[in-house]
PDB file of C-alpha atoms in Angstrom:
ATOM      1  CA  GLU A  90     131.268  97.376 144.969  1.00  0.00           C
ATOM      2  CA  THR A  91     129.627  93.976 144.918  1.00  0.00           C
ATOM      3  CA  GLY A  92     132.102  92.204 147.175  1.00  0.00           C
ATOM      4  CA  VAL A  93     133.745  90.447 144.229  1.00  0.00           C
ATOM      5  CA  THR A  94     136.871  92.261 143.025  1.00  0.00           C
ATOM      6  CA  GLN A  95     138.593  91.552 139.733  1.00  0.00           C
ATOM      7  CA  THR A  96     142.020  92.801 138.719  1.00  0.00           C
ATOM      8  CA  PRO A  97     143.171  94.146 136.402  1.00  0.00           C
ATOM      9  CA  ARG A  98     140.166  95.949 134.923  1.00  0.00           C
ATOM     10  CA  HIS A  99     141.829  96.142 131.521  1.00  0.00           C
ATOM     11  CA  LEU A 100     144.590  94.025 130.006  1.00  0.00           C
ATOM     12  CA  VAL A 101     146.282  94.154 126.624  1.00  0.00           C
ATOM     13  CA  MET A 102     148.592  91.262 125.850  1.00  0.00           C
ATOM     14  CA  GLY A 103     150.457  89.840 122.924  1.00  0.00           C
ATOM     15  CA  MET A 104     149.863  86.340 121.711  1.00  0.00           C
ATOM     16  CA  THR A 105     153.132  85.112 123.207  1.00  0.00           C
ATOM     17  CA  ASN A 106     152.648  86.695 126.633  1.00  0.00           C
ATOM     18  CA  LYS A 107     151.709  85.030 129.889  1.00  0.00           C
ATOM     19  CA  LYS A 108     149.375  86.891 132.209  1.00  0.00           C
ATOM     20  CA  SER A 109     146.942  86.143 135.021  1.00  0.00           C
ATOM     21  CA  LEU A 110     143.538  87.455 135.966  1.00  0.00           C
ATOM     22  CA  LYS A 111     142.678  87.648 139.639  1.00  0.00           C
ATOM     23  CA  CYS A 112     139.341  87.429 141.425  1.00  0.00           C
ATOM     24  CA  GLU A 113     138.811  87.931 145.128  1.00  0.00           C
ATOM     25  CA  GLN A 114     135.672  87.653 147.245  1.00  0.00           C
ATOM     26  CA  HIS A 115     135.152  88.179 150.965  1.00  0.00           C
ATOM     27  CA  LEU A 116     131.485  87.275 151.056  1.00  0.00           C
ATOM     28  CA  GLY A 117     132.038  83.901 152.649  1.00  0.00           C
ATOM     29  CA  HIS A 118     130.955  82.142 149.463  1.00  0.00           C
ATOM     30  CA  ASN A 119     132.181  78.634 148.740  1.00  0.00           C
ATOM     31  CA  ALA A 120     131.782  78.494 144.954  1.00  0.00           C
ATOM     32  CA  MET A 121     133.496  80.599 142.292  1.00  0.00           C
ATOM     33  CA  TYR A 122     133.075  80.823 138.547  1.00  0.00           C
ATOM     34  CA  TRP A 123     134.819  82.156 135.445  1.00  0.00           C
ATOM     35  CA  TYR A 124     132.657  83.351 132.546  1.00  0.00           C
ATOM     36  CA  LYS A 125     133.674  84.672 129.138  1.00  0.00           C
ATOM     37  CA  GLN A 126     131.519  87.320 127.505  1.00  0.00           C
ATOM     38  CA  SER A 127     132.272  88.164 123.868  1.00  0.00           C
ATOM     39  CA  ALA A 128     130.587  90.826 121.801  1.00  0.00           C
ATOM     40  CA  LYS A 129     127.135  89.724 120.739  1.00  0.00           C
ATOM     41  CA  LYS A 130     127.500  86.321 122.423  1.00  0.00           C
ATOM     42  CA  PRO A 131     125.854  84.986 125.524  1.00  0.00           C
ATOM     43  CA  LEU A 132     127.720  84.307 128.728  1.00  0.00           C
ATOM     44  CA  GLU A 133     129.983  81.293 128.346  1.00  0.00           C
ATOM     45  CA  LEU A 134     130.707  79.357 131.532  1.00  0.00           C
ATOM     46  CA  MET A 135     134.376  78.390 131.569  1.00  0.00           C
ATOM     47  CA  PHE A 136     135.207  76.963 134.991  1.00  0.00           C
ATOM     48  CA  VAL A 137     133.488  76.263 138.283  1.00  0.00           C
ATOM     49  CA  TYR A 138     135.117  75.698 141.638  1.00  0.00           C
ATOM     50  CA  SER A 139     133.195  74.443 144.652  1.00  0.00           C
ATOM     51  CA  LEU A 140     134.982  74.180 147.991  1.00  0.00           C
ATOM     52  CA  GLU A 141     138.210  74.872 146.097  1.00  0.00           C
ATOM     53  CA  GLU A 142     137.803  71.862 143.811  1.00  0.00           C
ATOM     54  CA  ARG A 143     137.150  72.216 140.117  1.00  0.00           C
ATOM     55  CA  VAL A 144     133.747  70.755 139.389  1.00  0.00           C
ATOM     56  CA  GLU A 145     133.199  71.880 135.821  1.00  0.00           C
ATOM     57  CA  ASN A 146     135.354  72.622 132.837  1.00  0.00           C
ATOM     58  CA  ASN A 147     133.351  73.405 129.735  1.00  0.00           C
ATOM     59  CA  SER A 148     135.749  72.290 126.998  1.00  0.00           C
ATOM     60  CA  VAL A 149     137.949  75.322 127.465  1.00  0.00           C
ATOM     61  CA  PRO A 150     141.254  75.418 125.504  1.00  0.00           C
ATOM     62  CA  SER A 151     144.328  74.570 127.552  1.00  0.00           C
ATOM     63  CA  ARG A 152     145.723  78.065 127.003  1.00  0.00           C
ATOM     64  CA  PHE A 153     143.342  79.014 129.850  1.00  0.00           C
ATOM     65  CA  SER A 154     144.357  77.543 133.194  1.00  0.00           C
ATOM     66  CA  PRO A 155     142.368  78.216 136.372  1.00  0.00           C
ATOM     67  CA  GLU A 156     143.653  78.103 139.923  1.00  0.00           C
ATOM     68  CA  CYS A 157     141.730  78.305 143.180  1.00  0.00           C
ATOM     69  CA  PRO A 158     144.202  78.366 146.095  1.00  0.00           C
ATOM     70  CA  ASN A 159     141.484  79.047 148.686  1.00  0.00           C
ATOM     71  CA  SER A 160     137.798  79.837 148.856  1.00  0.00           C
ATOM     72  CA  SER A 161     138.382  83.588 148.565  1.00  0.00           C
ATOM     73  CA  HIS A 162     140.656  83.691 145.529  1.00  0.00           C
ATOM     74  CA  LEU A 163     140.395  82.535 141.949  1.00  0.00           C
ATOM     75  CA  PHE A 164     142.908  83.022 139.167  1.00  0.00           C
ATOM     76  CA  LEU A 165     142.816  82.547 135.426  1.00  0.00           C
ATOM     77  CA  HIS A 166     146.265  82.026 133.935  1.00  0.00           C
ATOM     78  CA  LEU A 167     146.590  82.948 130.275  1.00  0.00           C
ATOM     79  CA  HIS A 168     149.276  81.921 127.790  1.00  0.00           C
ATOM     80  CA  THR A 169     149.669  81.967 124.019  1.00  0.00           C
ATOM     81  CA  LEU A 170     146.209  83.411 123.527  1.00  0.00           C
ATOM     82  CA  GLN A 171     144.562  84.115 120.190  1.00  0.00           C
ATOM     83  CA  PRO A 172     142.871  87.341 119.060  1.00  0.00           C
ATOM     84  CA  GLU A 173     139.487  85.618 119.320  1.00  0.00           C
ATOM     85  CA  ASP A 174     140.093  85.290 123.065  1.00  0.00           C
ATOM     86  CA  SER A 175     139.588  89.034 123.389  1.00  0.00           C
ATOM     87  CA  ALA A 176     136.517  89.442 125.601  1.00  0.00           C
ATOM     88  CA  LEU A 177     135.207  90.518 128.979  1.00  0.00           C
ATOM     89  CA  TYR A 178     136.094  87.898 131.584  1.00  0.00           C
ATOM     90  CA  LEU A 179     133.729  87.812 134.516  1.00  0.00           C
ATOM     91  CA  CYS A 180     134.225  86.195 137.876  1.00  0.00           C
ATOM     92  CA  ALA A 181     131.282  85.281 140.092  1.00  0.00           C
ATOM     93  CA  SER A 182     130.771  83.655 143.453  1.00  0.00           C
ATOM     94  CA  SER A 183     127.880  82.026 145.267  1.00  0.00           C
ATOM     95  CA  GLN A 184     126.984  80.251 148.450  1.00  0.00           C
ATOM     96  CA  GLY A 185     126.381  76.678 147.425  1.00  0.00           C
ATOM     97  CA  GLN A 186     124.757  76.335 144.015  1.00  0.00           C
ATOM     98  CA  GLY A 187     123.305  79.822 144.216  1.00  0.00           C
ATOM     99  CA  HIS A 188     119.669  78.784 144.617  1.00  0.00           C
ATOM    100  CA  ASN A 189     118.688  81.285 147.241  1.00  0.00           C
ATOM    101  CA  TYR A 190     120.763  84.339 146.497  1.00  0.00           C
ATOM    102  CA  GLY A 191     122.036  83.837 142.974  1.00  0.00           C
ATOM    103  CA  TYR A 192     125.534  84.765 141.947  1.00  0.00           C
ATOM    104  CA  THR A 193     127.535  87.876 142.797  1.00  0.00           C
ATOM    105  CA  PHE A 194     129.610  89.127 139.896  1.00  0.00           C
ATOM    106  CA  GLY A 195     132.754  91.187 139.706  1.00  0.00           C
ATOM    107  CA  SER A 196     133.126  94.073 137.258  1.00  0.00           C
ATOM    108  CA  GLY A 197     135.170  91.988 134.878  1.00  0.00           C
ATOM    109  CA  THR A 198     138.526  92.209 133.134  1.00  0.00           C
ATOM    110  CA  ARG A 199     138.443  93.535 129.573  1.00  0.00           C
ATOM    111  CA  LEU A 200     141.081  91.499 127.751  1.00  0.00           C
ATOM    112  CA  THR A 201     142.485  92.484 124.362  1.00  0.00           C
ATOM    113  CA  VAL A 202     144.847  90.099 122.598  1.00  0.00           C
ATOM    114  CA  VAL A 203     146.993  91.729 119.934  1.00  0.00           C
TER     115      VAL A 203
ATOM    116  CA  ALA B  74     119.002  69.784 130.880  1.00  0.00           C
ATOM    117  CA  GLN B  75     118.102  73.265 132.024  1.00  0.00           C
ATOM    118  CA  SER B  76     117.488  76.056 129.550  1.00  0.00           C
ATOM    119  CA  VAL B  77     116.556  79.729 129.591  1.00  0.00           C
ATOM    120  CA  ALA B  78     115.270  81.582 126.562  1.00  0.00           C
ATOM    121  CA  GLN B  79     115.132  85.309 126.017  1.00  0.00           C
ATOM    122  CA  PRO B  80     113.426  85.518 122.639  1.00  0.00           C
ATOM    123  CA  GLU B  81     114.242  89.165 121.921  1.00  0.00           C
ATOM    124  CA  ASP B  82     117.798  90.303 121.265  1.00  0.00           C
ATOM    125  CA  GLN B  83     116.694  93.908 121.669  1.00  0.00           C
ATOM    126  CA  VAL B  84     113.684  95.747 123.026  1.00  0.00           C
ATOM    127  CA  ASN B  85     113.057  99.378 122.134  1.00  0.00           C
ATOM    128  CA  VAL B  86     110.753 101.533 124.216  1.00  0.00           C
ATOM    129  CA  ALA B  87     110.095 105.227 124.587  1.00  0.00           C
ATOM    130  CA  GLU B  88     110.829 106.908 127.907  1.00  0.00           C
ATOM    131  CA  GLY B  89     107.779 106.916 130.140  1.00  0.00           C
ATOM    132  CA  ASN B  90     106.214 103.897 128.467  1.00  0.00           C
ATOM    133  CA  PRO B  91     105.910 100.505 130.151  1.00  0.00           C
ATOM    134  CA  LEU B  92     108.513  97.907 129.281  1.00  0.00           C
ATOM    135  CA  THR B  93     108.567  94.114 129.226  1.00  0.00           C
ATOM    136  CA  VAL B  94     111.575  91.879 128.726  1.00  0.00           C
ATOM    137  CA  LYS B  95     110.593  88.268 128.161  1.00  0.00           C
ATOM    138  CA  CYS B  96     112.051  85.115 129.656  1.00  0.00           C
ATOM    139  CA  THR B  97     110.961  81.484 129.557  1.00  0.00           C
ATOM    140  CA  TYR B  98     112.687  78.628 131.309  1.00  0.00           C
ATOM    141  CA  SER B  99     112.890  74.867 131.528  1.00  0.00           C
ATOM    142  CA  VAL B 100     114.160  73.283 134.760  1.00  0.00           C
ATOM    143  CA  SER B 101     113.524  70.159 136.792  1.00  0.00           C
ATOM    144  CA  GLY B 102     111.587  70.625 139.985  1.00  0.00           C
ATOM    145  CA  ASN B 103     110.640  73.975 141.467  1.00  0.00           C
ATOM    146  CA  PRO B 104     112.237  76.912 139.676  1.00  0.00           C
ATOM    147  CA  TYR B 105     114.561  79.481 141.200  1.00  0.00           C
ATOM    148  CA  LEU B 106     114.493  82.525 138.909  1.00  0.00           C
ATOM    149  CA  PHE B 107     116.642  85.638 138.702  1.00  0.00           C
ATOM    150  CA  TRP B 108     117.054  88.814 136.694  1.00  0.00           C
ATOM    151  CA  TYR B 109     120.355  90.639 136.323  1.00  0.00           C
ATOM    152  CA  VAL B 110     121.281  93.906 134.618  1.00  0.00           C
ATOM    153  CA  GLN B 111     124.616  94.710 132.989  1.00  0.00           C
ATOM    154  CA  TYR B 112     125.842  98.195 132.146  1.00  0.00           C
ATOM    155  CA  PRO B 113     128.714  98.665 129.651  1.00  0.00           C
ATOM    156  CA  ASN B 114     132.028  97.150 130.772  1.00  0.00           C
ATOM    157  CA  ARG B 115     130.578  96.111 134.111  1.00  0.00           C
ATOM    158  CA  GLY B 116     129.590  92.840 135.688  1.00  0.00           C
ATOM    159  CA  LEU B 117     126.046  91.612 136.135  1.00  0.00           C
ATOM    160  CA  GLN B 118     124.081  93.215 138.943  1.00  0.00           C
ATOM    161  CA  PHE B 119     121.265  91.428 140.746  1.00  0.00           C
ATOM    162  CA  LEU B 120     117.813  92.926 140.151  1.00  0.00           C
ATOM    163  CA  LEU B 121     115.332  90.506 141.666  1.00  0.00           C
ATOM    164  CA  LYS B 122     114.551  86.856 142.283  1.00  0.00           C
ATOM    165  CA  TYR B 123     111.674  84.441 142.639  1.00  0.00           C
ATOM    166  CA  ILE B 124     112.102  81.538 145.040  1.00  0.00           C
ATOM    167  CA  THR B 125     108.605  80.989 146.374  1.00  0.00           C
ATOM    168  CA  GLY B 126     105.541  82.972 147.374  1.00  0.00           C
ATOM    169  CA  ASP B 127     103.809  85.804 145.536  1.00  0.00           C
ATOM    170  CA  ASN B 128     104.009  85.485 141.762  1.00  0.00           C
ATOM    171  CA  LEU B 129     104.765  89.196 141.392  1.00  0.00           C
ATOM    172  CA  VAL B 130     108.238  89.982 142.610  1.00  0.00           C
ATOM    173  CA  LYS B 131     109.470  93.529 143.156  1.00  0.00           C
ATOM    174  CA  GLY B 132     113.115  94.403 142.779  1.00  0.00           C
ATOM    175  CA  SER B 133     115.614  97.225 142.439  1.00  0.00           C
ATOM    176  CA  TYR B 134     115.094 100.446 140.434  1.00  0.00           C
ATOM    177  CA  GLY B 135     111.324  99.975 140.153  1.00  0.00           C
ATOM    178  CA  PHE B 136     111.550  96.706 138.250  1.00  0.00           C
ATOM    179  CA  GLU B 137     109.239  93.787 138.885  1.00  0.00           C
ATOM    180  CA  ALA B 138     108.791  90.333 137.393  1.00  0.00           C
ATOM    181  CA  GLU B 139     105.845  88.022 137.127  1.00  0.00           C
ATOM    182  CA  PHE B 140     106.239  84.296 137.627  1.00  0.00           C
ATOM    183  CA  ASN B 141     103.828  82.243 135.527  1.00  0.00           C
ATOM    184  CA  LYS B 142     104.122  78.556 136.262  1.00  0.00           C
ATOM    185  CA  SER B 143     101.789  77.332 133.520  1.00  0.00           C
ATOM    186  CA  GLN B 144     103.655  79.301 130.856  1.00  0.00           C
ATOM    187  CA  THR B 145     107.062  78.698 132.476  1.00  0.00           C
ATOM    188  CA  SER B 146     107.771  82.393 132.118  1.00  0.00           C
ATOM    189  CA  PHE B 147     109.353  85.081 134.254  1.00  0.00           C
ATOM    190  CA  HIS B 148     108.983  88.342 132.353  1.00  0.00           C
ATOM    191  CA  LEU B 149     110.640  91.504 133.627  1.00  0.00           C
ATOM    192  CA  LYS B 150     108.493  94.622 133.722  1.00  0.00           C
ATOM    193  CA  LYS B 151     108.568  98.269 134.638  1.00  0.00           C
ATOM    194  CA  PRO B 152     105.579 100.619 134.501  1.00  0.00           C
ATOM    195  CA  SER B 153     107.514 103.647 133.232  1.00  0.00           C
ATOM    196  CA  ALA B 154     110.884 103.294 131.489  1.00  0.00           C
ATOM    197  CA  LEU B 155     113.806 105.653 132.020  1.00  0.00           C
ATOM    198  CA  VAL B 156     116.639 106.372 129.591  1.00  0.00           C
ATOM    199  CA  SER B 157     118.995 105.199 132.337  1.00  0.00           C
ATOM    200  CA  ASP B 158     117.349 101.747 132.199  1.00  0.00           C
ATOM    201  CA  SER B 159     119.104 101.166 128.869  1.00  0.00           C
ATOM    202  CA  ALA B 160     121.344  98.159 129.473  1.00  0.00           C
ATOM    203  CA  LEU B 161     121.702  94.415 128.873  1.00  0.00           C
ATOM    204  CA  TYR B 162     119.334  92.222 130.870  1.00  0.00           C
ATOM    205  CA  PHE B 163     119.881  88.570 131.712  1.00  0.00           C
ATOM    206  CA  CYS B 164     117.397  86.053 133.015  1.00  0.00           C
ATOM    207  CA  ALA B 165     118.730  83.025 134.944  1.00  0.00           C
ATOM    208  CA  ALA B 166     117.136  79.890 136.345  1.00  0.00           C
ATOM    209  CA  THR B 167     117.800  76.652 138.149  1.00  0.00           C
ATOM    210  CA  GLY B 168     115.692  73.865 139.552  1.00  0.00           C
ATOM    211  CA  ASN B 169     115.712  72.372 143.014  1.00  0.00           C
ATOM    212  CA  ALA B 170     117.762  69.463 141.769  1.00  0.00           C
ATOM    213  CA  GLY B 171     120.886  71.295 142.803  1.00  0.00           C
ATOM    214  CA  ASN B 172     122.156  72.502 139.456  1.00  0.00           C
ATOM    215  CA  MET B 173     124.033  75.717 138.769  1.00  0.00           C
ATOM    216  CA  LEU B 174     122.294  78.750 137.343  1.00  0.00           C
ATOM    217  CA  THR B 175     121.639  78.716 133.615  1.00  0.00           C
ATOM    218  CA  PHE B 176     121.634  82.140 131.963  1.00  0.00           C
ATOM    219  CA  GLY B 177     119.647  83.305 128.972  1.00  0.00           C
ATOM    220  CA  GLY B 178     121.322  84.975 126.009  1.00  0.00           C
ATOM    221  CA  GLY B 179     120.521  88.471 127.203  1.00  0.00           C
ATOM    222  CA  THR B 180     118.209  91.205 125.902  1.00  0.00           C
ATOM    223  CA  ARG B 181     119.415  94.703 125.147  1.00  0.00           C
ATOM    224  CA  LEU B 182     116.949  97.302 126.327  1.00  0.00           C
ATOM    225  CA  MET B 183     117.057 100.658 124.569  1.00  0.00           C
ATOM    226  CA  VAL B 184     114.972 103.448 126.079  1.00  0.00           C
ATOM    227  CA  LYS B 185     114.754 106.516 123.872  1.00  0.00           C
ATOM    228  CA  PRO B 186     113.884 110.007 125.092  1.00  0.00           C
TER     229      PRO B 186
END
């Protein structure tokens, strides 16, 4: 265990469903991130929260909606997804910008949209 | 803007042979450099980092990396590869300007018996 926990580990959803991914860290970090990792594609940064405020949103479609209710929890709400959204979704956290210790990643949620 | 390049999509090496996974970077200011490893359906795991000090950094599982400022490189190395080292490796960097980490595209390492 890295200290960053993602649930569920696997998720299959239809295109009309609404679901949420959850990320939890108890490392005392103050920044959290969502990444998308598709087959044969590099890591795509989706959202960044620092001190519970969204500081970056990399042109992500509105069918993905993040929520950061406190510094330990991060959610990614999903609705009306497309098959191309099937991917491994990774959560990470860091203390500050991550200069000194880098990022700590969760194990990811494998999402399949059918 | 920051950038990290991993020029090889895949590196193949025989078990017992030395391995090198290449990484070059472009950041403003002093670089902060990291290597991560990813096994199938898992998140990225920290291997090692360079912040300051000795150019040769030792990390987990016998891996090491050499910081070369003039070539802006941070290549990952291991003297003797194991089949269990087969995984996806990511290099990441940032400068002291306070930016987030930028990740390279990843290099798949295949170690054959």
